[in-house]
CSV table of C-alpha atoms in Angstrom, one decimal:
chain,number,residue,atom,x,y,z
R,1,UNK,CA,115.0,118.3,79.9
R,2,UNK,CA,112.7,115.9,78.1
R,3,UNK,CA,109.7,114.2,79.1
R,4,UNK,CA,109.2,110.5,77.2
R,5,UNK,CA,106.1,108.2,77.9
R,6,UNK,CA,102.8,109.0,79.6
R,7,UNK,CA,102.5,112.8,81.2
R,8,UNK,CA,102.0,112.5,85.1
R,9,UNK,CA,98.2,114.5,84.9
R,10,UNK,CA,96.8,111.1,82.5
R,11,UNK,CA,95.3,108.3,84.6
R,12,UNK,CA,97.0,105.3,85.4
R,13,UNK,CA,97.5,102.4,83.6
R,14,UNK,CA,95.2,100.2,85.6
R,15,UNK,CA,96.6,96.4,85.8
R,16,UNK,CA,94.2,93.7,87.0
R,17,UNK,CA,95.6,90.6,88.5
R,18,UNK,CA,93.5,87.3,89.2
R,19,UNK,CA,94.0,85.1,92.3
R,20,UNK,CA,92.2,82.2,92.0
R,21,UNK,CA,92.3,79.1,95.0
R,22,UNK,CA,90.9,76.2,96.8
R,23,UNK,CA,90.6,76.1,100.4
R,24,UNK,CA,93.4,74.3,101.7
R,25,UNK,CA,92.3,70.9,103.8
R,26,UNK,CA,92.9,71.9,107.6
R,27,UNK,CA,92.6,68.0,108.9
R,28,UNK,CA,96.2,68.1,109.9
R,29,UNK,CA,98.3,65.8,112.0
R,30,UNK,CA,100.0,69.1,113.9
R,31,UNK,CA,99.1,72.3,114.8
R,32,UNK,CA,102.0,73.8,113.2
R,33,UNK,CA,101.2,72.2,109.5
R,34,UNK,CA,97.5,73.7,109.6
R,35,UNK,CA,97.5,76.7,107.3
R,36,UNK,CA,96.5,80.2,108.4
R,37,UNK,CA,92.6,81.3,106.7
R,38,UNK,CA,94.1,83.8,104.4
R,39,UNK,CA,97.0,81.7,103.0
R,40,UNK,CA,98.0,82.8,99.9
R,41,UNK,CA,95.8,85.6,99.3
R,42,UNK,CA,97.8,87.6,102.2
R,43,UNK,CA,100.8,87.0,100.1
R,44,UNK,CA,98.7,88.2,97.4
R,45,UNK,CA,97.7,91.5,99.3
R,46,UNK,CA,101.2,92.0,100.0
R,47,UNK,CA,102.4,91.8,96.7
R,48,UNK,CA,100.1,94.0,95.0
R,49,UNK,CA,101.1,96.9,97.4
R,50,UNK,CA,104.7,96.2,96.8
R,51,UNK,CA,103.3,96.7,93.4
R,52,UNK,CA,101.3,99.6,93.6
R,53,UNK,CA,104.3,101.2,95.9
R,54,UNK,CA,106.7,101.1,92.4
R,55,UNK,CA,104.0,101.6,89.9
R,56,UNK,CA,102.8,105.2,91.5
R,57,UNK,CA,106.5,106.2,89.6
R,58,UNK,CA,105.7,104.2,86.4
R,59,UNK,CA,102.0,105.6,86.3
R,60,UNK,CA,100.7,102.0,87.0
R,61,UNK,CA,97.6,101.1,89.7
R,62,UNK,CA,97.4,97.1,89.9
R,63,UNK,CA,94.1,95.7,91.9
R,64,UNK,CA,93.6,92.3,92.8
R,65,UNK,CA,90.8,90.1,92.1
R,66,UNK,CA,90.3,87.1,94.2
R,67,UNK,CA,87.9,84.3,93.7
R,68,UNK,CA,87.8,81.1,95.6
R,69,UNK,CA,86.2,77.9,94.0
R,70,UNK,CA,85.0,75.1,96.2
R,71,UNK,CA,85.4,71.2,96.0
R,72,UNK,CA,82.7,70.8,93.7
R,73,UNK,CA,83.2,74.0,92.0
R,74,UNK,CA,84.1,74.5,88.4
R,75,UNK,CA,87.7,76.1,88.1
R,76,UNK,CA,87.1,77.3,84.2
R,77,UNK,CA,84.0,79.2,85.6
R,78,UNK,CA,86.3,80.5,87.9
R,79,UNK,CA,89.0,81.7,85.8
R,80,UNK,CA,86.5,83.0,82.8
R,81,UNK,CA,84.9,85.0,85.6
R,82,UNK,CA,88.7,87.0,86.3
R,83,UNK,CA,89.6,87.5,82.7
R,84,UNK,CA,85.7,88.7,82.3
R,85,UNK,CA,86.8,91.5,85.3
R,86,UNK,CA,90.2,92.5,83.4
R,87,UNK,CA,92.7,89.6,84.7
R,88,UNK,CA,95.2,89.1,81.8
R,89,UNK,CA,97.4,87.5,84.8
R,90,UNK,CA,96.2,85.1,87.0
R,91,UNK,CA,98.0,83.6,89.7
R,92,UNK,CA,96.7,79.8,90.8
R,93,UNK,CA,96.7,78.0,93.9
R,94,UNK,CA,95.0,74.6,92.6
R,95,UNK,CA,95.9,70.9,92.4
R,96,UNK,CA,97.4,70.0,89.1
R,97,UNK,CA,93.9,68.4,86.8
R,98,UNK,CA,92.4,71.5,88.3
R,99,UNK,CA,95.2,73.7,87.3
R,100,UNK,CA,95.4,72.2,83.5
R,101,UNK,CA,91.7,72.5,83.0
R,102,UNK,CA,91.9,76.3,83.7
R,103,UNK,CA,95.1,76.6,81.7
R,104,UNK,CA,93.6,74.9,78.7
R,105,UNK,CA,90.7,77.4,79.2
R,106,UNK,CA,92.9,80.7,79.2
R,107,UNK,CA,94.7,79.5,76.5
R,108,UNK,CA,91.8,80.6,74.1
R,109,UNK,CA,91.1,84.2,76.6
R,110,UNK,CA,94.8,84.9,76.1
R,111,UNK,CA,95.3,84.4,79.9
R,112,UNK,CA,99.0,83.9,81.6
R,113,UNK,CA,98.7,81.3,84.7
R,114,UNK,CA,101.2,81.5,87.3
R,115,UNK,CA,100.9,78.1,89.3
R,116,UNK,CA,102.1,78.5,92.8
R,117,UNK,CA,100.7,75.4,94.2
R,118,UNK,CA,101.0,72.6,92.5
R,119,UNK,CA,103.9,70.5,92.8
R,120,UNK,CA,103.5,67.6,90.2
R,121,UNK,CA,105.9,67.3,87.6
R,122,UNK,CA,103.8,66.1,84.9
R,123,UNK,CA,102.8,69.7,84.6
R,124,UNK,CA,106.7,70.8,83.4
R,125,UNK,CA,106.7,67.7,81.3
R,126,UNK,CA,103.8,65.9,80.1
R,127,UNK,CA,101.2,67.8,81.0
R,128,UNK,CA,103.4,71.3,80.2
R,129,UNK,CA,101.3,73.9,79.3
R,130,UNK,CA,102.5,77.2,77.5
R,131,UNK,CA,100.5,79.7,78.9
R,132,UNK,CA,101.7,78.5,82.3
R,133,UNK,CA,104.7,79.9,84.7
R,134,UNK,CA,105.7,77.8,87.4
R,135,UNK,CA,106.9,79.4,91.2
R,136,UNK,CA,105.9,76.4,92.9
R,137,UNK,CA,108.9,73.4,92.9
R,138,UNK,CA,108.6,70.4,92.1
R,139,UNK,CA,108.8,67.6,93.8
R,140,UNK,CA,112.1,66.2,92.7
R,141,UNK,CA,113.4,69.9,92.8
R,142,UNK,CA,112.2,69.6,96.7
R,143,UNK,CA,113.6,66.1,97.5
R,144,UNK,CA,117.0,66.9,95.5
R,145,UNK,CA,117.1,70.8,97.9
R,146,UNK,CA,116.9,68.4,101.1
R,147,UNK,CA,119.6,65.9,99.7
R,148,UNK,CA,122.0,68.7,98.6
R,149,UNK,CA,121.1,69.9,102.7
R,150,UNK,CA,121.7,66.7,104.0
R,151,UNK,CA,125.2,65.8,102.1
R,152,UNK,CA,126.1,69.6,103.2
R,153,UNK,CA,126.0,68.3,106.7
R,154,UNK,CA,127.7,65.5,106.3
R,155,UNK,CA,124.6,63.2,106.8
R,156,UNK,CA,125.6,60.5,104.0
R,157,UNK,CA,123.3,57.9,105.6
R,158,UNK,CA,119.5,58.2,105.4
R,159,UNK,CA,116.3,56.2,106.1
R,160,UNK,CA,113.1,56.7,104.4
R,161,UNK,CA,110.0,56.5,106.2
R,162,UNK,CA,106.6,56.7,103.9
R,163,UNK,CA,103.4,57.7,104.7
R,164,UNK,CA,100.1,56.1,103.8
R,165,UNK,CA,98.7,59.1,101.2
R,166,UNK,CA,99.4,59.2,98.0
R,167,UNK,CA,101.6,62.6,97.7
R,168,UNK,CA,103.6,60.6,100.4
R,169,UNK,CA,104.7,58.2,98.5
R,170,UNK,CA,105.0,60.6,95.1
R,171,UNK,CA,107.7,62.6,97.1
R,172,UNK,CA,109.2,59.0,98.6
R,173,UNK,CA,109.9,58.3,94.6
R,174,UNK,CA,111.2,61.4,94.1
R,175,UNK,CA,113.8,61.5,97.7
R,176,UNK,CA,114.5,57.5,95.8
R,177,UNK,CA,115.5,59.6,92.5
């Protein structure tokens, strides 16, 4: 019987990950569209004890680090302040100029992004960023799931109704796509 790796008596590899948001607009036009207070960072709780759960048998500990920047609050500030604390990975629930001036800022810290907010797709084209990984869809990757749904039930004729703000009409172009 051989034992390969880290002995089980040395302490654990300890594995920082960053969670850095906005606080989501609440002004909604429903009750059931207003998001919970801890959206996103209970996701984020959840996953790191899923995490911690598997790493006890690969002698891993992972902690999360949250930090919350404001409206007027600077989102490289934000990000420098979790790599500072250990974050190699940081996962981002920002809009997308918000997003791309954080990612350009890791770039240099040797910082992975994980972007699970923003759904422009300037940011996979354009606007791509390498040290970036994408779990949020896109919009056309949104408007083409609900057109695949829609053929599947035999619903061949549609009518598009637009709203006045601006993401309204973004996902409008994309549903016309």
């Amino acid at each position: 019987f051989v034992w390969s790796g880290t002995a089980w008596s040395d302490a654990p590899q300890d594995i920082k990950i960053g969670y850095l948001h906005q606080p989501l607009s609440r002004i909604k036009i429903s009750l059931i569209d207003i998001p919970a207070a801890n959206d996103g960072i209970a996701g984020a709780q959840l996953g790191i004890v899923d995490d911690n759960t598997t790493g006890r048998f690969l002698n891993q500990h992972y902690t999360l680090i949250e930090k919350e920047v404001g409206e007027n609050d600077d989102p490289v500030a934000a990000m420098n302040a979790l790599a500072d604390q250990g974050a190699s990975f940081i996962v981002v629930s920002l809009d997308a100029d918000r997003l791309l001036k954080a990612a350009d800022a890791a770039k240099t810290r040797n910082v992975t992004l994980i972007n699970a907010f923003a759904i422009d797709e300037r940011l996979r084209e354009q606007d791509c960023r390498a040290n970036v990984i994408h779990v949020a869809p896109t919009r056309a990757m949104l408007a083409d799931a609900l057109a695949q749904y829609l053929i599947w039930k035999k619903w061949p004729k549609w009518l598009l109704i637009t709203g006045s703000h601006e993401n309204d009409g973004l996902f409008a172009d994309a549903v016309r796509r």
